[in-house]
XYZ file of C-alpha atoms in Angstrom:
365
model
C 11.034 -85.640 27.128
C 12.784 -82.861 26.370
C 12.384 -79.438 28.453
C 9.985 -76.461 27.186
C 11.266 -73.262 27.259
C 9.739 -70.709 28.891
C 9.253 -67.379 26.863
C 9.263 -64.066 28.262
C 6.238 -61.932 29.142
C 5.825 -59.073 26.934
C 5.767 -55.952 28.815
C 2.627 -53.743 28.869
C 2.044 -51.021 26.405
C 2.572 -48.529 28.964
C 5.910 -49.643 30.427
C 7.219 -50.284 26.873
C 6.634 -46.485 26.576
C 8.565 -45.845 29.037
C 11.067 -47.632 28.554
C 11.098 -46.162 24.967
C 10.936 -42.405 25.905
C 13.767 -43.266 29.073
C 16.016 -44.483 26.533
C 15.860 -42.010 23.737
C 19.264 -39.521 23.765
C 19.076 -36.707 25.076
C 19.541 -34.676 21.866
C 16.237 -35.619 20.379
C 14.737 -33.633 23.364
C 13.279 -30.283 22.342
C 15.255 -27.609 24.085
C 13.089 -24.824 25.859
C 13.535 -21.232 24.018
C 15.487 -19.009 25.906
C 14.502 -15.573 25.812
C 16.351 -13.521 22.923
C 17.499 -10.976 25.835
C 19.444 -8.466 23.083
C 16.493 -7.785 20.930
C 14.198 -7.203 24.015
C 16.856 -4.237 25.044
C 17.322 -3.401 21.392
C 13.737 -2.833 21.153
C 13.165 -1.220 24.829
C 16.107 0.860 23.709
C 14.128 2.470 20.449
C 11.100 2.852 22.532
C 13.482 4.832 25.467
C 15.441 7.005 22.856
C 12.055 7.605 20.730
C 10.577 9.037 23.964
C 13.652 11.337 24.760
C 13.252 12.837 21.506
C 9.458 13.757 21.815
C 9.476 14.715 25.245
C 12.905 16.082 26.599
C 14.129 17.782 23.461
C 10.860 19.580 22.271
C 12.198 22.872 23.123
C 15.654 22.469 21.586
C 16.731 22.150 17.554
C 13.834 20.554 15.868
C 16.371 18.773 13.759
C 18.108 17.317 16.554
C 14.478 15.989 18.152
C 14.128 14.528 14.494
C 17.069 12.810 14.435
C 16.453 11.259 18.070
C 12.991 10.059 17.221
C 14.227 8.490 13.548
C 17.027 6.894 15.316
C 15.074 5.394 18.385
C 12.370 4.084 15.527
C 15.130 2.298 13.642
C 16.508 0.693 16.712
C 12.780 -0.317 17.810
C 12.271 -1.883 14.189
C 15.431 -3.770 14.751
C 14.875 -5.612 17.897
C 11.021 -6.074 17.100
C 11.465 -7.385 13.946
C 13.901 -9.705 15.558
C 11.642 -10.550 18.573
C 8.686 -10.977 15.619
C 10.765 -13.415 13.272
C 11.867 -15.506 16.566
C 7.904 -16.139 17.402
C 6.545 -16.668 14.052
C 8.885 -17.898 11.734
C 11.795 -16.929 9.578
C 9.182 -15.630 7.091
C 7.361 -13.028 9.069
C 7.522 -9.914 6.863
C 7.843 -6.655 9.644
C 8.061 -4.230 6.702
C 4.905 -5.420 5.529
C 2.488 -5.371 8.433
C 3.970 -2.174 9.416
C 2.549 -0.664 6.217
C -0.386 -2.711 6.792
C -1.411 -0.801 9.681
C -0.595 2.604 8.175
C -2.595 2.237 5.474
C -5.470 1.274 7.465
C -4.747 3.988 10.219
C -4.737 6.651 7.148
C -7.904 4.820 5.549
C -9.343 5.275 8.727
C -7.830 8.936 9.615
C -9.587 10.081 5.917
C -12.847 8.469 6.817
C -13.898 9.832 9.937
C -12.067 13.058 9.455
C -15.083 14.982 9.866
C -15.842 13.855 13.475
C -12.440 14.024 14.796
C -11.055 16.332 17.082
C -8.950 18.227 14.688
C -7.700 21.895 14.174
C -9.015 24.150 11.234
C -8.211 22.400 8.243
C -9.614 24.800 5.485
C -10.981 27.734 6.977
C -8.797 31.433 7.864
C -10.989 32.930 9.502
C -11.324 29.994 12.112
C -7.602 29.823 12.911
C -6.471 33.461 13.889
C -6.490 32.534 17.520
C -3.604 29.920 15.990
C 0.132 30.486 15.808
C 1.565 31.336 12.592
C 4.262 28.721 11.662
C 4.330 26.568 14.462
C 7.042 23.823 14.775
C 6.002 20.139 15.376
C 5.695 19.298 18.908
C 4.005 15.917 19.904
C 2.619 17.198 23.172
C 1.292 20.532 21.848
C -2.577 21.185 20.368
C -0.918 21.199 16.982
C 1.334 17.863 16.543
C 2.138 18.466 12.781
C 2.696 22.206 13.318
C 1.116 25.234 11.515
C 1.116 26.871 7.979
C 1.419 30.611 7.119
C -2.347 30.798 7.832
C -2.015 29.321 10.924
C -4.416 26.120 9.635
C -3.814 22.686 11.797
C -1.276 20.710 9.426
C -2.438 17.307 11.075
C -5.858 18.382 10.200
C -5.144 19.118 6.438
C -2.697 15.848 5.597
C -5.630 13.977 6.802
C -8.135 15.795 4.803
C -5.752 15.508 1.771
C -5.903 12.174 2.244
C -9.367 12.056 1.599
C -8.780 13.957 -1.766
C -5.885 11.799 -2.970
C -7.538 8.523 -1.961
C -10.781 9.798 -3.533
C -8.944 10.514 -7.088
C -6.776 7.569 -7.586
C -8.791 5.022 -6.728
C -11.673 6.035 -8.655
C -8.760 6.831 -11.158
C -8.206 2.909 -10.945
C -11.655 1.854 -10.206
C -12.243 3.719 -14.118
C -9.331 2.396 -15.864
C -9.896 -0.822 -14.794
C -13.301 -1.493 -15.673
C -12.965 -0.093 -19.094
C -9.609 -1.780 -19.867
C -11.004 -4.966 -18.321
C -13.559 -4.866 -20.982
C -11.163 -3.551 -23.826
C -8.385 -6.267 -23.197
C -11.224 -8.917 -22.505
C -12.601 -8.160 -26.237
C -9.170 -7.721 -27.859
C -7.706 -11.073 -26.895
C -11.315 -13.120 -27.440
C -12.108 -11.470 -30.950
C -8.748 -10.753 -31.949
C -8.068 -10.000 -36.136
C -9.310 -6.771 -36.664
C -10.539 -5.564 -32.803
C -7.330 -6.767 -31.502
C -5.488 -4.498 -34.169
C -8.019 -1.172 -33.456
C -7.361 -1.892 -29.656
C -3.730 -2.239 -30.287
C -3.894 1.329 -31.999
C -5.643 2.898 -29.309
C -3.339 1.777 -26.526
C -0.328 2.747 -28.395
C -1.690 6.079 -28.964
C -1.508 6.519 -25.391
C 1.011 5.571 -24.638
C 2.960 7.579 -27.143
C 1.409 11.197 -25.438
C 4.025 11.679 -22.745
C 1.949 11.342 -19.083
C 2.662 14.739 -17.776
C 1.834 16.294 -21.027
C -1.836 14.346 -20.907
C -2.378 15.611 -17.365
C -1.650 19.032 -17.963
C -3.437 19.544 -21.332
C -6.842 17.302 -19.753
C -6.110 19.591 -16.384
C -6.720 22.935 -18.445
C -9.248 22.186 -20.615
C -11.746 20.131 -17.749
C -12.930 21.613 -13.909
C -10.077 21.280 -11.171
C -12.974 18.536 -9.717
C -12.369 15.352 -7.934
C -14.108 13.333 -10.942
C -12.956 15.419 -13.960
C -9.754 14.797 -12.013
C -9.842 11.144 -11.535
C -11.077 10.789 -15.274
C -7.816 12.074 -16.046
C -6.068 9.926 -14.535
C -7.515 6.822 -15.528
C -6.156 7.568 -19.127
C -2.582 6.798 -17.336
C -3.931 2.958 -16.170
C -5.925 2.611 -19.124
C -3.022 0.851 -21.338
C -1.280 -1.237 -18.885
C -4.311 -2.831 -18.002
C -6.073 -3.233 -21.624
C -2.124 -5.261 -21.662
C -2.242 -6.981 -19.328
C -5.916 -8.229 -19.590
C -5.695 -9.059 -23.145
C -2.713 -11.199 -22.420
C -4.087 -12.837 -19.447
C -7.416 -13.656 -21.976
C -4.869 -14.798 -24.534
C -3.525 -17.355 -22.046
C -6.909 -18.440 -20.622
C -8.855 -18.366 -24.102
C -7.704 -22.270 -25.080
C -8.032 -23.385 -21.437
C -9.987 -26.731 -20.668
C -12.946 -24.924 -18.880
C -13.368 -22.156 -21.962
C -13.368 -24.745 -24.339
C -15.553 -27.246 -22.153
C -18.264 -24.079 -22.064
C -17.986 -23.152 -26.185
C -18.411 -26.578 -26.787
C -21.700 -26.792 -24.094
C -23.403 -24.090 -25.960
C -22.257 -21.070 -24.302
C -22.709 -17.706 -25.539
C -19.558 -15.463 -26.723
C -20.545 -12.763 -23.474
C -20.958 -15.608 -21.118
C -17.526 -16.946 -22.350
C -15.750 -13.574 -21.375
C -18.434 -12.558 -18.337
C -18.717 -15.874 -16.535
C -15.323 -17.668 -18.047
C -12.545 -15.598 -18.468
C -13.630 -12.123 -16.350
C -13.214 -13.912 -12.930
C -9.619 -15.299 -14.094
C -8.323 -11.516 -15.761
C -9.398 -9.643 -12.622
C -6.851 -11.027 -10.167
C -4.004 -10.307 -11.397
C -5.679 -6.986 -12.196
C -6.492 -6.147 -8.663
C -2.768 -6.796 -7.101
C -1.845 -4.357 -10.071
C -4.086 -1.861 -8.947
C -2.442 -1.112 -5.525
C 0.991 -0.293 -7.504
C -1.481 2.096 -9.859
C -2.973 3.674 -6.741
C 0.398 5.111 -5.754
C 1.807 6.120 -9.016
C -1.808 7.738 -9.605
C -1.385 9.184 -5.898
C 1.852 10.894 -7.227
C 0.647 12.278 -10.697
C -2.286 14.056 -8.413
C 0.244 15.252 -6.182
C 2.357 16.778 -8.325
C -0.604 18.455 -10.504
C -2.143 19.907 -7.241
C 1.259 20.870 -7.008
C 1.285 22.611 -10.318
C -1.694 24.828 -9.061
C -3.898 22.384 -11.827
C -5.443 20.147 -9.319
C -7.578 20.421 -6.162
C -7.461 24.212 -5.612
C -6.613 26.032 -2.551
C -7.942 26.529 0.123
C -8.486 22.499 -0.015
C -5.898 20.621 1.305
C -3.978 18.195 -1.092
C -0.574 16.939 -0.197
C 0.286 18.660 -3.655
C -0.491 21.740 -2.909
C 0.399 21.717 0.604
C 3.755 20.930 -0.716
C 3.687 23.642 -2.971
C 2.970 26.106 0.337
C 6.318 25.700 1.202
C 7.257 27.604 -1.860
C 7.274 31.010 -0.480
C 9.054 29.882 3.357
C 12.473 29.774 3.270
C 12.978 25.795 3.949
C 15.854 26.172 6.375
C 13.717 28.065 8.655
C 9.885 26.276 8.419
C 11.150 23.171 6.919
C 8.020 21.438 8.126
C 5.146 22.686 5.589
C 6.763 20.496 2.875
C 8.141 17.833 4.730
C 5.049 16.891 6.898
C 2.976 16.406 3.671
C 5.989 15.010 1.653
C 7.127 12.427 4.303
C 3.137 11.206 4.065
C 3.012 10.995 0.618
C 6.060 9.011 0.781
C 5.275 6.883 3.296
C 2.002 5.678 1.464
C 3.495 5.539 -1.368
C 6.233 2.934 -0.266
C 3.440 0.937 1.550
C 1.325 0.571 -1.384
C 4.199 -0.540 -3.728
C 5.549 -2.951 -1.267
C 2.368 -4.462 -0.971
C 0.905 -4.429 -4.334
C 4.403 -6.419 -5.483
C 4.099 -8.961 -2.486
C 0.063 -9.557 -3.972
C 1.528 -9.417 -7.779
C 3.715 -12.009 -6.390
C 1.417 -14.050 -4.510
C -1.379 -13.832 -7.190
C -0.165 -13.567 -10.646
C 1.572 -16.550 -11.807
C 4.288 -15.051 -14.161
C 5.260 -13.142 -10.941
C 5.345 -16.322 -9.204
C 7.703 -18.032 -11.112
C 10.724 -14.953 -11.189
């Protein structure tokens, strides 16, 4: 009889691991992060250099300290942004949460305006215990500086915010709702609506938009709706557009047809149907139409045809600067002017990141 040989035991399921995980190269092992040790000082750097410039150099050249401060921000940008993209991902956007949180710090800023602790915003005879002119200085009562009147300039760029936000979003709030409706009914109905419609949004479109403003401005009240209504003539025709092409593309879709066929009324079609599916890409547009609008009321407070002195507008705070010479009080038109610019840029860069997100002819570019 011939021998039986004897097989091996298998080895247990935990020594098999083991063995597995001992004799895996060394590559595959995940190496621990070191710490990125030139962005930290990069960004400890901007925060140091920032600080000189408010602190030690407030009594020297303004334009020096404003220099310092830009140059310490930039640096701080650099190394957090660095720091940022290392924790989260290649993708984190810096830019774009940083004009996240000013638009919410202004948002908020406007809102409770009336219960912060602010300098006279509006109001002469409350500010003649207040320097005339006063130069920025972080660390003083007045951060922003003064005007000619000796009125808080923190105090009226957030109160202007209230008045600019006010305007252009009802501004969009109006043109959207009514070109909604008028692009909605143009691409259902088409034939002869579509051609009326057609008329009516080339006809403004043909009026040049400064023109518009300023003939609307003198014939209606210098008020925040009269002003708004004005506006909302300048989004009216890139939103009847862009609605009646979205209901153009959305018209033959499975679930519109599905719903004709099932019975469904012509305003349920275009209230229930196609409303839901032409507002999205509307409302990433809007944010780009709340700056531009933000601008056109700038520059007709700035005109003297807007909100009227002695309320504050970024326009015609702006406009103050006028009479200064600019080499000497350079700050009455750049304090308002860098604000307006600065919400500006963060509602453009945002409303094209959502137009991109959302709308799916942005999407594919």
């Amino acid at each position: 009889m011939s021998e039986i040989t004897e097989l091996p035991t298998p080895p247990a399921a935990g020594q098999a691991l083991d063995a597995a995980v001992s004799s895996a190269p060394e590559r595959t092992r995940r190496p621990a992060r070191s710490v990125p040790w030139g962005s930290v000082a990069l960004t400890l750097l901007g925060v140091v250099v920032s600080g000189v410039g408010v602190a030690a150099l407030r009594d020297g050249n303004g334009w020096l300290q404003l220099a310092v401060v830009v140059a310490g921000l930039v640096l701080a940008y650099v190394g957090g942004g660095q720091l940022l993209r290392r924790r989260f991902g290649a993708g984190f956007d810096l830019a774009a949460w940083l004009c996240t949180t000013w638009l919410v710090l202004l948002l908020f800023a406007a809102l409770l305006a009336p219960v912060l602790p602010l300098g006279e915003h509006q109001d002469i005879a409350g500010s003649l215990d207040a320097p005339i002119l006063a130069a920025p200085d972080l660390l003083s009562p007045y951060p922003l500086g003064t005007n000619n009147f000796g009125l808080d300039l923190l105090s009226r760029v957030i109160h202007g915010a209230r008045a600019s936000l006010v305007v252009s979003l009802g501004a969009v709030l109006i043109g959207t709702v009514v070109g909604a409706a008028l692009g909605i009914v143009s691409g259902f109905f088409r034939k002869t609506t579509d051609v009326v419609i057609g008329i009516f949004t080339n006809s403004l479109l043909a009026v040049p938009p400064l023109v518009l403003l300023i003939a609307l401005a003198t014939v209606l009240e210098p008020s925040l709706g009269n002003i708004a209504l004005a506006l909302s003539l300048l989004a009216l025709p890139s939103v009847i557009r862009m609605a009646r092409a979205s209901t153009l593309t959305f018209v033959q879709r499975e679930f519109v047809l599905a719903a004709r066929a099932m019975g469904a009324s012509r305003m349920r079609l275009m209230v229930r149907e196609l409303l839901p599916n032409v507002l999205l890409p509307l409302a990433s547009y809007g944010m780009v139409m709340i700056s531009v609008l933000i601008v056109a009321e700038a520059s007709l407070s700035f005109l003297g045809l807007g909100i009227q002195p002695p309320n504050p507008s970024w326009g015609n705070m702006i406009a103050e600067g006028e009479g200064n010479t600019f080499e000497e009080h350079p700050h009455i038109v750049l304090v308002p002017g860098v604000v307006l610019f600065l919400t500006v840029f963060s509602l453009n860069l945002l409303g094209e990141k959502a137009r991109k997100r959302f709308d799916p002819r942005q999407a594919k570019l």
